[in-house]
Amino acid sequence: MPHTPGPTAAVISRLQSALPHAAVITDPTRLATYDCDGLLHYRVTPAVVVLATDAEQVQLAVRCCSDAGVPFVARGSGTGLSGGALPHADGVLIVMSGFRTIHEVSADDQRAVVDPGVINLQVSQAAAPVGYYYAPDPSSQQICTIGGNVAENSGGAHCLKYGFTANHVLSIDVITPDGEAVTLGQRAPDAPGYDVMGAFVGSEGTLGIATSVTVRLLRRPASVHTLLAGFRSTDEAGAAVSAVIGAGILPAAIEMMDALAIEAAEAAVACNYPAGAGAVLVVELDGPDAEVEHEASQVERLCRDNGAFEIRVAADDAERQAIWRGRKSAFAAVGRISPDYIVQDGVIPRTALSEVLHEMKQLADERGIRVANVFHAGDGNLHPLVLFDETIPGQGELAEELSGAILDLCLSHGGSITGEHGVGFDKAPHMPKMFSADDLDTMQLVRCAFDPGGISNPGKIYPTPRLCGEVPGKRKAAHPLQQTGQADIF
Amino acid sequence: MPHTPGPTAAVISRLQSALPHAAVITDPTRLATYDCDGLLHYRVTPAVVVLATDAEQVQLAVRCCSDAGVPFVARGSGTGLSGGALPHADGVLIVMSGFRTIHEVSADDQRAVVDPGVINLQVSQAAAPVGYYYAPDPSSQQICTIGGNVAENSGGAHCLKYGFTANHVLSIDVITPDGEAVTLGQRAPDAPGYDVMGAFVGSEGTLGIATSVTVRLLRRPASVHTLLAGFRSTDEAGAAVSAVIGAGILPAAIEMMDALAIEAAEAAVACNYPAGAGAVLVVELDGPDAEVEHEASQVERLCRDNGAFEIRVAADDAERQAIWRGRKSAFAAVGRISPDYIVQDGVIPRTALSEVLHEMKQLADERGIRVANVFHAGDGNLHPLVLFDETIPGQGELAEELSGAILDLCLSHGGSITGEHGVGFDKAPHMPKMFSADDLDTMQLVRCAFDPGGISNPGKIYPTPRLCGEVPGKRKAAHPLQQTGQADIF
């Protein structure tokens, strides 16, 4: 039985007296099931779990934490890949997956109002009868929650054309870290004042907890065209991607898989991709029939011009599913060809694709480690899968080291340490490679504004959390929130 | 000669000794030319003007202000319509219009890197040779600056399809109110950490001054199709707008003008719009040829189905310009039919268009005042022009009162007090009608994080600026930036 410090024990008993019996979990066996998210190799058991089903319960739990200075972490379905929902050992884990009613689906206003625990795919399912859908489609969309999507600013294969979660959220009701209920954004476009909602989306749980999300719905496209093109090499496939984008065509998705990823997908789901391909592209176009037809012929030509030796077009939904099956199974499929693997997530400018893939292969070869590549080629969002065998002494460490070196490679080409999986706990140490101390301070000043006590998902994003009291030295005023007399002269 | 308080006098002499002679203006006659922006009816002469031409000069000026606790206001071309660049009587006005080099235009990376004083239209002109353009197009695009666009999150007729400034900025170098240089955002998509850049865009000069802006460029569309449709009434035209959007067509622009606005435009530029029209729509479609052709026939049919009695399609660029001339001249043109007018800027859900226009007419009729309507119909962004004659006693006040009542009307339909002109000085008193005290406090906490002294464009956005020291009471900690011991347990 872990030691529970005084303030946390007091919070637990306050939660137990204020919430329904079943909503507060303290049994160690049950607590242990919440000890990690999708990033399995960090594990921390929380002191207590609250299963929240409405905004009042969330507010109450946050108030208890705020009053006692005890940390809390919100968690949706726990599908995150950066340890963003890793619990705090002395803190409260607020589980949102039971807070899941769809309150409104309006075709006229092209929006839906949903609880944070609603599953991503259910929003599109609810909107389908009126001809609409919710665009951001992370690979985990059958299980991940809208609240988690907001926290991570989730992307997906179709974000090339349609943008990330931030582009599809109109308004969020939030419980701030001191337990206040505020509304960020508005349902009409371009709200006045600061775009605080924009900063909240992607803040990975460090600025509070969303309790209601109004999302934009898009009309389902009249036509969808999916093609699979086989190339001899990733160089050829990369050149085809550049040619398509350079021609002014914006496909809904352009996904690339390299030979090793194809091998894994074949082993797992027998997707029957072109034999002997060194790389495949999955290109999906959507829109009005006339536009899709016109662009489809251009895409085919550009693929052939750049070396595609086989092109297959899905004739119907079943064939479309078959093409996507290989791509969507790829992460899990590498389990067929390697006992262990790390899913990396980095971004590079699309124009550096070919160069980065070559340098990555060199880094991998130097270490005697295999890397499979599956990625959103259109926006340069790589997902290298670093394959290793934990039973071979030192290989786990070597894979970790290579995984880090791949991020450095992305950065050296003007890219980023994460595309869509978030910083969370896992990538916090890499932040200073990308941001100057002043840049990070500026972000942390915003955090301190919302959460001076640092109780909302502490230990995430920032490598060395600055004491809030330290930062203002840089902002000059001895007491930074004390306004000078000058300010209200006007 | 106005009284200059001690700290301001000290700042002036420090600026004079550190900057080139011609860069510091103190001559009262020259200072008076900077006493307002595009909102002419508030005027304040600044204590001193600095004409900045590079980031070092901006940083120096801000540092002088920060050290002395003296307010500063940044100004581009001064075309804003909400008094956002209204100077501070005891403060420094930093004029950015001479800080205007275009540093990079890259077709491969689809971006441009520009100084804040670069004129909006010049970005598109610089990108035209490589087939690209910068999408946000405020009506003032021939004169307004990119820095001002960032401050106001500027929109324009084509923002229906392409989004506001916030959707087109990748990265901004900023001098924070304490004189630090930081970079917000990044050039690759989806930067980790908070989207502080997103909060900066539209912060109306209250979080610091942009010194370099990296914008996204879009490929010029293969085809542009512009049509003008005449209707008997705004009801018919409004129904056509809903029908077009409801059909899943997203035009680059849908603009509406009512009878009075048409009358003004005819008087000013003889645009020869359909005779007897109670409303006209200007609809522009752009994209691949096949898409545009397909959608154009649908739009024509939907306009006719909803009562259009005349439809004209621009056969070439000259005819396109002629159609747009009437729309673009509309604001200035009302000077032909009324000695004085107020340009209002409100937003409503598109579905409430017809109802709001009727209620607005009733409010105007009750007061015996005429209102002309010119607006971005596609996204419900109204620009009612309230016409009056200042020489008639009481009519100016009555027009102001009506203008405010129109905002209340927008709010009562779930809309907003501003679409694209900003809050500035003019609309600060309306903010509490739209936001709760907690909502406003949350925004001001962000402001305090950047600008604890409240020296960066004070008196704008917030009706009753809270002392920064007051707000944290709501955030509980006695010293809000003092982190509790709990936070670094992890």
mmCIF file with all atom_site columns, N, CA, C and O in Angstrom, chain A residues 24-61:
data_model
loop_
_atom_site.group_PDB
_atom_site.id
_atom_site.type_symbol
_atom_site.label_atom_id
_atom_site.label_alt_id
_atom_site.label_comp_id
_atom_site.label_asym_id
_atom_site.label_entity_id
_atom_site.label_seq_id
_atom_site.pdbx_PDB_ins_code
_atom_site.Cartn_x
_atom_site.Cartn_y
_atom_site.Cartn_z
_atom_site.occupancy
_atom_site.B_iso_or_equiv
_atom_site.pdbx_formal_charge
_atom_site.auth_seq_id
_atom_site.auth_comp_id
_atom_site.auth_asym_id
_atom_site.auth_atom_id
_atom_site.pdbx_PDB_model_num
ATOM 1   N N  . VAL A 1 24 ? -15.798 6.869  -6.989  1.00 0.00 ? 24 VAL A N  1
ATOM 2   C CA . VAL A 1 24 ? -14.479 7.100  -6.388  1.00 0.00 ? 24 VAL A CA 1
ATOM 3   C C  . VAL A 1 24 ? -13.780 5.753  -6.164  1.00 0.00 ? 24 VAL A C  1
ATOM 4   O O  . VAL A 1 24 ? -14.263 4.921  -5.411  1.00 0.00 ? 24 VAL A O  1
ATOM 5   N N  . ILE A 1 25 ? -12.675 5.545  -6.853  1.00 0.00 ? 25 ILE A N  1
ATOM 6   C CA . ILE A 1 25 ? -11.959 4.267  -6.772  1.00 0.00 ? 25 ILE A CA 1
ATOM 7   C C  . ILE A 1 25 ? -10.681 4.426  -5.953  1.00 0.00 ? 25 ILE A C  1
ATOM 8   O O  . ILE A 1 25 ? -9.860  5.312  -6.240  1.00 0.00 ? 25 ILE A O  1
ATOM 9   N N  . THR A 1 26 ? -10.518 3.581  -4.938  1.00 0.00 ? 26 THR A N  1
ATOM 10  C CA . THR A 1 26 ? -9.292  3.602  -4.145  1.00 0.00 ? 26 THR A CA 1
ATOM 11  C C  . THR A 1 26 ? -8.685  2.205  -4.005  1.00 0.00 ? 26 THR A C  1
ATOM 12  O O  . THR A 1 26 ? -7.581  2.060  -3.491  1.00 0.00 ? 26 THR A O  1
ATOM 13  N N  . ASP A 1 27 ? -9.421  1.211  -4.488  1.00 0.00 ? 27 ASP A N  1
ATOM 14  C CA . ASP A 1 27 ? -8.915  -0.160 -4.414  1.00 0.00 ? 27 ASP A CA 1
ATOM 15  C C  . ASP A 1 27 ? -7.657  -0.299 -5.275  1.00 0.00 ? 27 ASP A C  1
ATOM 16  O O  . ASP A 1 27 ? -7.691  -0.034 -6.475  1.00 0.00 ? 27 ASP A O  1
ATOM 17  N N  . PRO A 1 28 ? -6.531  -0.721 -4.652  1.00 0.00 ? 28 PRO A N  1
ATOM 18  C CA . PRO A 1 28 ? -5.257  -0.737 -5.381  1.00 0.00 ? 28 PRO A CA 1
ATOM 19  C C  . PRO A 1 28 ? -5.289  -1.547 -6.668  1.00 0.00 ? 28 PRO A C  1
ATOM 20  O O  . PRO A 1 28 ? -4.695  -1.141 -7.665  1.00 0.00 ? 28 PRO A O  1
ATOM 21  N N  . THR A 1 29 ? -6.003  -2.664 -6.685  1.00 0.00 ? 29 THR A N  1
ATOM 22  C CA . THR A 1 29 ? -6.049  -3.491 -7.900  1.00 0.00 ? 29 THR A CA 1
ATOM 23  C C  . THR A 1 29 ? -6.717  -2.721 -9.033  1.00 0.00 ? 29 THR A C  1
ATOM 24  O O  . THR A 1 29 ? -6.267  -2.725 -10.174 1.00 0.00 ? 29 THR A O  1
ATOM 25  N N  . ARG A 1 30 ? -7.829  -2.062 -8.703  1.00 0.00 ? 30 ARG A N  1
ATOM 26  C CA . ARG A 1 30 ? -8.528  -1.307 -9.740  1.00 0.00 ? 30 ARG A CA 1
ATOM 27  C C  . ARG A 1 30 ? -7.702  -0.076 -10.145 1.00 0.00 ? 30 ARG A C  1
ATOM 28  O O  . ARG A 1 30 ? -7.661  0.284  -11.323 1.00 0.00 ? 30 ARG A O  1
ATOM 29  N N  . LEU A 1 31 ? -7.062  0.553  -9.181  1.00 0.00 ? 31 LEU A N  1
ATOM 30  C CA . LEU A 1 31 ? -6.237  1.723  -9.500  1.00 0.00 ? 31 LEU A CA 1
ATOM 31  C C  . LEU A 1 31 ? -5.139  1.362  -10.494 1.00 0.00 ? 31 LEU A C  1
ATOM 32  O O  . LEU A 1 31 ? -4.798  2.156  -11.384 1.00 0.00 ? 31 LEU A O  1
ATOM 33  N N  . ALA A 1 32 ? -4.608  0.157  -10.345 1.00 0.00 ? 32 ALA A N  1
ATOM 34  C CA . ALA A 1 32 ? -3.473  -0.245 -11.183 1.00 0.00 ? 32 ALA A CA 1
ATOM 35  C C  . ALA A 1 32 ? -3.847  -0.304 -12.657 1.00 0.00 ? 32 ALA A C  1
ATOM 36  O O  . ALA A 1 32 ? -2.994  -0.159 -13.534 1.00 0.00 ? 32 ALA A O  1
ATOM 37  N N  . THR A 1 33 ? -5.143  -0.477 -12.965 1.00 0.00 ? 33 THR A N  1
ATOM 38  C CA . THR A 1 33 ? -5.540  -0.539 -14.381 1.00 0.00 ? 33 THR A CA 1
ATOM 39  C C  . THR A 1 33 ? -5.432  0.827  -15.050 1.00 0.00 ? 33 THR A C  1
ATOM 40  O O  . THR A 1 33 ? -5.560  0.934  -16.260 1.00 0.00 ? 33 THR A O  1
ATOM 41  N N  . TYR A 1 34 ? -5.240  1.862  -14.252 1.00 0.00 ? 34 TYR A N  1
ATOM 42  C CA . TYR A 1 34 ? -5.139  3.216  -14.821 1.00 0.00 ? 34 TYR A CA 1
ATOM 43  C C  . TYR A 1 34 ? -3.702  3.737  -14.814 1.00 0.00 ? 34 TYR A C  1
ATOM 44  O O  . TYR A 1 34 ? -3.470  4.923  -14.934 1.00 0.00 ? 34 TYR A O  1
ATOM 45  N N  . ASP A 1 35 ? -2.719  2.837  -14.680 1.00 0.00 ? 35 ASP A N  1
ATOM 46  C CA . ASP A 1 35 ? -1.352  3.307  -14.416 1.00 0.00 ? 35 ASP A CA 1
ATOM 47  C C  . ASP A 1 35 ? -0.585  3.805  -15.656 1.00 0.00 ? 35 ASP A C  1
ATOM 48  O O  . ASP A 1 35 ? 0.546   4.261  -15.534 1.00 0.00 ? 35 ASP A O  1
ATOM 49  N N  . CYS A 1 36 ? -1.189  3.698  -16.838 1.00 0.00 ? 36 CYS A N  1
ATOM 50  C CA . CYS A 1 36 ? -0.507  4.229  -18.030 1.00 0.00 ? 36 CYS A CA 1
ATOM 51  C C  . CYS A 1 36 ? -1.535  4.551  -19.096 1.00 0.00 ? 36 CYS A C  1
ATOM 52  O O  . CYS A 1 36 ? -2.707  4.220  -18.964 1.00 0.00 ? 36 CYS A O  1
ATOM 53  N N  . ASP A 1 37 ? -1.083  5.246  -20.142 1.00 0.00 ? 37 ASP A N  1
ATOM 54  C CA . ASP A 1 37 ? -1.946  5.410  -21.315 1.00 0.00 ? 37 ASP A CA 1
ATOM 55  C C  . ASP A 1 37 ? -1.356  4.560  -22.439 1.00 0.00 ? 37 ASP A C  1
ATOM 56  O O  . ASP A 1 37 ? -0.752  3.513  -22.170 1.00 0.00 ? 37 ASP A O  1
ATOM 57  N N  . GLY A 1 38 ? -1.515  4.987  -23.695 1.00 0.00 ? 38 GLY A N  1
ATOM 58  C CA . GLY A 1 38 ? -1.045  4.187  -24.815 1.00 0.00 ? 38 GLY A CA 1
ATOM 59  C C  . GLY A 1 38 ? 0.470   4.040  -24.883 1.00 0.00 ? 38 GLY A C  1
ATOM 60  O O  . GLY A 1 38 ? 0.988   3.203  -25.617 1.00 0.00 ? 38 GLY A O  1
ATOM 61  N N  . LEU A 1 39 ? 1.170   4.875  -24.126 1.00 0.00 ? 39 LEU A N  1
ATOM 62  C CA . LEU A 1 39 ? 2.636   4.771  -24.053 1.00 0.00 ? 39 LEU A CA 1
ATOM 63  C C  . LEU A 1 39 ? 2.943   3.864  -22.862 1.00 0.00 ? 39 LEU A C  1
ATOM 64  O O  . LEU A 1 39 ? 3.006   4.300  -21.725 1.00 0.00 ? 39 LEU A O  1
ATOM 65  N N  . LEU A 1 40 ? 3.133   2.594  -23.135 1.00 0.00 ? 40 LEU A N  1
ATOM 66  C CA . LEU A 1 40 ? 3.085   1.593  -22.061 1.00 0.00 ? 40 LEU A CA 1
ATOM 67  C C  . LEU A 1 40 ? 4.295   1.587  -21.142 1.00 0.00 ? 40 LEU A C  1
ATOM 68  O O  . LEU A 1 40 ? 4.234   1.042  -20.051 1.00 0.00 ? 40 LEU A O  1
ATOM 69  N N  . HIS A 1 41 ? 5.404   2.210  -21.556 1.00 0.00 ? 41 HIS A N  1
ATOM 70  C CA . HIS A 1 41 ? 6.601   1.972  -20.750 1.00 0.00 ? 41 HIS A CA 1
ATOM 71  C C  . HIS A 1 41 ? 6.840   2.944  -19.589 1.00 0.00 ? 41 HIS A C  1
ATOM 72  O O  . HIS A 1 41 ? 7.837   2.847  -18.911 1.00 0.00 ? 41 HIS A O  1
ATOM 73  N N  . TYR A 1 42 ? 5.904   3.878  -19.365 1.00 0.00 ? 42 TYR A N  1
ATOM 74  C CA . TYR A 1 42 ? 5.950   4.614  -18.094 1.00 0.00 ? 42 TYR A CA 1
ATOM 75  C C  . TYR A 1 42 ? 4.673   4.273  -17.336 1.00 0.00 ? 42 TYR A C  1
ATOM 76  O O  . TYR A 1 42 ? 3.578   4.318  -17.906 1.00 0.00 ? 42 TYR A O  1
ATOM 77  N N  . ARG A 1 43 ? 4.811   3.947  -16.060 1.00 0.00 ? 43 ARG A N  1
ATOM 78  C CA . ARG A 1 43 ? 3.633   3.559  -15.279 1.00 0.00 ? 43 ARG A CA 1
ATOM 79  C C  . ARG A 1 43 ? 3.671   4.189  -13.890 1.00 0.00 ? 43 ARG A C  1
ATOM 80  O O  . ARG A 1 43 ? 4.683   4.110  -13.197 1.00 0.00 ? 43 ARG A O  1
ATOM 81  N N  . VAL A 1 44 ? 2.581   4.836  -13.521 1.00 0.00 ? 44 VAL A N  1
ATOM 82  C CA . VAL A 1 44 ? 2.428   5.418  -12.188 1.00 0.00 ? 44 VAL A CA 1
ATOM 83  C C  . VAL A 1 44 ? 0.990   5.152  -11.744 1.00 0.00 ? 44 VAL A C  1
ATOM 84  O O  . VAL A 1 44 ? 0.046   5.464  -12.478 1.00 0.00 ? 44 VAL A O  1
ATOM 85  N N  . THR A 1 45 ? 0.821   4.578  -10.574 1.00 0.00 ? 45 THR A N  1
ATOM 86  C CA . THR A 1 45 ? -0.541  4.340  -10.076 1.00 0.00 ? 45 THR A CA 1
ATOM 87  C C  . THR A 1 45 ? -1.038  5.600  -9.352  1.00 0.00 ? 45 THR A C  1
ATOM 88  O O  . THR A 1 45 ? -0.327  6.140  -8.505  1.00 0.00 ? 45 THR A O  1
ATOM 89  N N  . PRO A 1 46 ? -2.230  6.080  -9.718  1.00 0.00 ? 46 PRO A N  1
ATOM 90  C CA . PRO A 1 46 ? -2.741  7.292  -9.047  1.00 0.00 ? 46 PRO A CA 1
ATOM 91  C C  . PRO A 1 46 ? -3.189  6.982  -7.618  1.00 0.00 ? 46 PRO A C  1
ATOM 92  O O  . PRO A 1 46 ? -3.454  5.834  -7.287  1.00 0.00 ? 46 PRO A O  1
ATOM 93  N N  . ALA A 1 47 ? -3.283  8.023  -6.777  1.00 0.00 ? 47 ALA A N  1
ATOM 94  C CA . ALA A 1 47 ? -3.741  7.821  -5.398  1.00 0.00 ? 47 ALA A CA 1
ATOM 95  C C  . ALA A 1 47 ? -5.226  7.504  -5.371  1.00 0.00 ? 47 ALA A C  1
ATOM 96  O O  . ALA A 1 47 ? -5.695  6.745  -4.527  1.00 0.00 ? 47 ALA A O  1
ATOM 97  N N  . VAL A 1 48 ? -5.970  8.076  -6.316  1.00 0.00 ? 48 VAL A N  1
ATOM 98  C CA . VAL A 1 48 ? -7.424  7.876  -6.361  1.00 0.00 ? 48 VAL A CA 1
ATOM 99  C C  . VAL A 1 48 ? -7.904  8.158  -7.779  1.00 0.00 ? 48 VAL A C  1
ATOM 100 O O  . VAL A 1 48 ? -7.306  8.968  -8.486  1.00 0.00 ? 48 VAL A O  1
ATOM 101 N N  . VAL A 1 49 ? -8.963  7.453  -8.186  1.00 0.00 ? 49 VAL A N  1
ATOM 102 C CA . VAL A 1 49 ? -9.572  7.695  -9.491  1.00 0.00 ? 49 VAL A CA 1
ATOM 103 C C  . VAL A 1 49 ? -11.002 8.182  -9.284  1.00 0.00 ? 49 VAL A C  1
ATOM 104 O O  . VAL A 1 49 ? -11.738 7.626  -8.462  1.00 0.00 ? 49 VAL A O  1
ATOM 105 N N  . VAL A 1 50 ? -11.402 9.234  -9.989  1.00 0.00 ? 50 VAL A N  1
ATOM 106 C CA . VAL A 1 50 ? -12.793 9.695  -9.999  1.00 0.00 ? 50 VAL A CA 1
ATOM 107 C C  . VAL A 1 50 ? -13.371 9.408  -11.379 1.00 0.00 ? 50 VAL A C  1
ATOM 108 O O  . VAL A 1 50 ? -12.783 9.797  -12.388 1.00 0.00 ? 50 VAL A O  1
ATOM 109 N N  . LEU A 1 51 ? -14.505 8.702  -11.423 1.00 0.00 ? 51 LEU A N  1
ATOM 110 C CA . LEU A 1 51 ? -15.189 8.462  -12.699 1.00 0.00 ? 51 LEU A CA 1
ATOM 111 C C  . LEU A 1 51 ? -16.267 9.532  -12.852 1.00 0.00 ? 51 LEU A C  1
ATOM 112 O O  . LEU A 1 51 ? -17.349 9.426  -12.283 1.00 0.00 ? 51 LEU A O  1
ATOM 113 N N  . ALA A 1 52 ? -15.947 10.578 -13.597 1.00 0.00 ? 52 ALA A N  1
ATOM 114 C CA . ALA A 1 52 ? -16.864 11.727 -13.697 1.00 0.00 ? 52 ALA A CA 1
ATOM 115 C C  . ALA A 1 52 ? -17.891 11.498 -14.793 1.00 0.00 ? 52 ALA A C  1
ATOM 116 O O  . ALA A 1 52 ? -17.577 10.951 -15.848 1.00 0.00 ? 52 ALA A O  1
ATOM 117 N N  . THR A 1 53 ? -19.126 11.947 -14.551 1.00 0.00 ? 53 THR A N  1
ATOM 118 C CA . THR A 1 53 ? -20.172 11.812 -15.584 1.00 0.00 ? 53 THR A CA 1
ATOM 119 C C  . THR A 1 53 ? -20.829 13.147 -15.925 1.00 0.00 ? 53 THR A C  1
ATOM 120 O O  . THR A 1 53 ? -21.673 13.190 -16.805 1.00 0.00 ? 53 THR A O  1
ATOM 121 N N  . ASP A 1 54 ? -20.475 14.211 -15.226 1.00 0.00 ? 54 ASP A N  1
ATOM 122 C CA . ASP A 1 54 ? -21.001 15.524 -15.609 1.00 0.00 ? 54 ASP A CA 1
ATOM 123 C C  . ASP A 1 54 ? -20.048 16.632 -15.155 1.00 0.00 ? 54 ASP A C  1
ATOM 124 O O  . ASP A 1 54 ? -19.071 16.392 -14.433 1.00 0.00 ? 54 ASP A O  1
ATOM 125 N N  . ALA A 1 55 ? -20.349 17.858 -15.590 1.00 0.00 ? 55 ALA A N  1
ATOM 126 C CA . ALA A 1 55 ? -19.456 19.000 -15.316 1.00 0.00 ? 55 ALA A CA 1
ATOM 127 C C  . ALA A 1 55 ? -19.370 19.318 -13.827 1.00 0.00 ? 55 ALA A C  1
ATOM 128 O O  . ALA A 1 55 ? -18.310 19.723 -13.324 1.00 0.00 ? 55 ALA A O  1
ATOM 129 N N  . GLU A 1 56 ? -20.468 19.109 -13.119 1.00 0.00 ? 56 GLU A N  1
ATOM 130 C CA . GLU A 1 56 ? -20.472 19.424 -11.688 1.00 0.00 ? 56 GLU A CA 1
ATOM 131 C C  . GLU A 1 56 ? -19.491 18.515 -10.949 1.00 0.00 ? 56 GLU A C  1
ATOM 132 O O  . GLU A 1 56 ? -18.781 18.959 -10.036 1.00 0.00 ? 56 GLU A O  1
ATOM 133 N N  . GLN A 1 57 ? -19.464 17.243 -11.337 1.00 0.00 ? 57 GLN A N  1
ATOM 134 C CA . GLN A 1 57 ? -18.530 16.322 -10.679 1.00 0.00 ? 57 GLN A CA 1
ATOM 135 C C  . GLN A 1 57 ? -17.077 16.696 -10.980 1.00 0.00 ? 57 GLN A C  1
ATOM 136 O O  . GLN A 1 57 ? -16.222 16.650 -10.096 1.00 0.00 ? 57 GLN A O  1
ATOM 137 N N  . VAL A 1 58 ? -16.828 17.095 -12.225 1.00 0.00 ? 58 VAL A N  1
ATOM 138 C CA . VAL A 1 58 ? -15.473 17.519 -12.573 1.00 0.00 ? 58 VAL A CA 1
ATOM 139 C C  . VAL A 1 58 ? -15.089 18.750 -11.748 1.00 0.00 ? 58 VAL A C  1
ATOM 140 O O  . VAL A 1 58 ? -14.004 18.828 -11.153 1.00 0.00 ? 58 VAL A O  1
ATOM 141 N N  . GLN A 1 59 ? -16.013 19.706 -11.689 1.00 0.00 ? 59 GLN A N  1
ATOM 142 C CA . GLN A 1 59 ? -15.746 20.936 -10.947 1.00 0.00 ? 59 GLN A CA 1
ATOM 143 C C  . GLN A 1 59 ? -15.486 20.627 -9.469  1.00 0.00 ? 59 GLN A C  1
ATOM 144 O O  . GLN A 1 59 ? -14.548 21.165 -8.871  1.00 0.00 ? 59 GLN A O  1
ATOM 145 N N  . LEU A 1 60 ? -16.296 19.728 -8.913  1.00 0.00 ? 60 LEU A N  1
ATOM 146 C CA . LEU A 1 60 ? -16.104 19.383 -7.511  1.00 0.00 ? 60 LEU A CA 1
ATOM 147 C C  . LEU A 1 60 ? -14.735 18.738 -7.283  1.00 0.00 ? 60 LEU A C  1
ATOM 148 O O  . LEU A 1 60 ? -14.005 19.102 -6.354  1.00 0.00 ? 60 LEU A O  1
ATOM 149 N N  . ALA A 1 61 ? -14.372 17.807 -8.159  1.00 0.00 ? 61 ALA A N  1
ATOM 150 C CA . ALA A 1 61 ? -13.083 17.131 -7.992  1.00 0.00 ? 61 ALA A CA 1
ATOM 151 C C  . ALA A 1 61 ? -11.928 18.129 -8.106  1.00 0.00 ? 61 ALA A C  1
ATOM 152 O O  . ALA A 1 61 ? -10.975 18.099 -7.317  1.00 0.00 ? 61 ALA A O  1
#
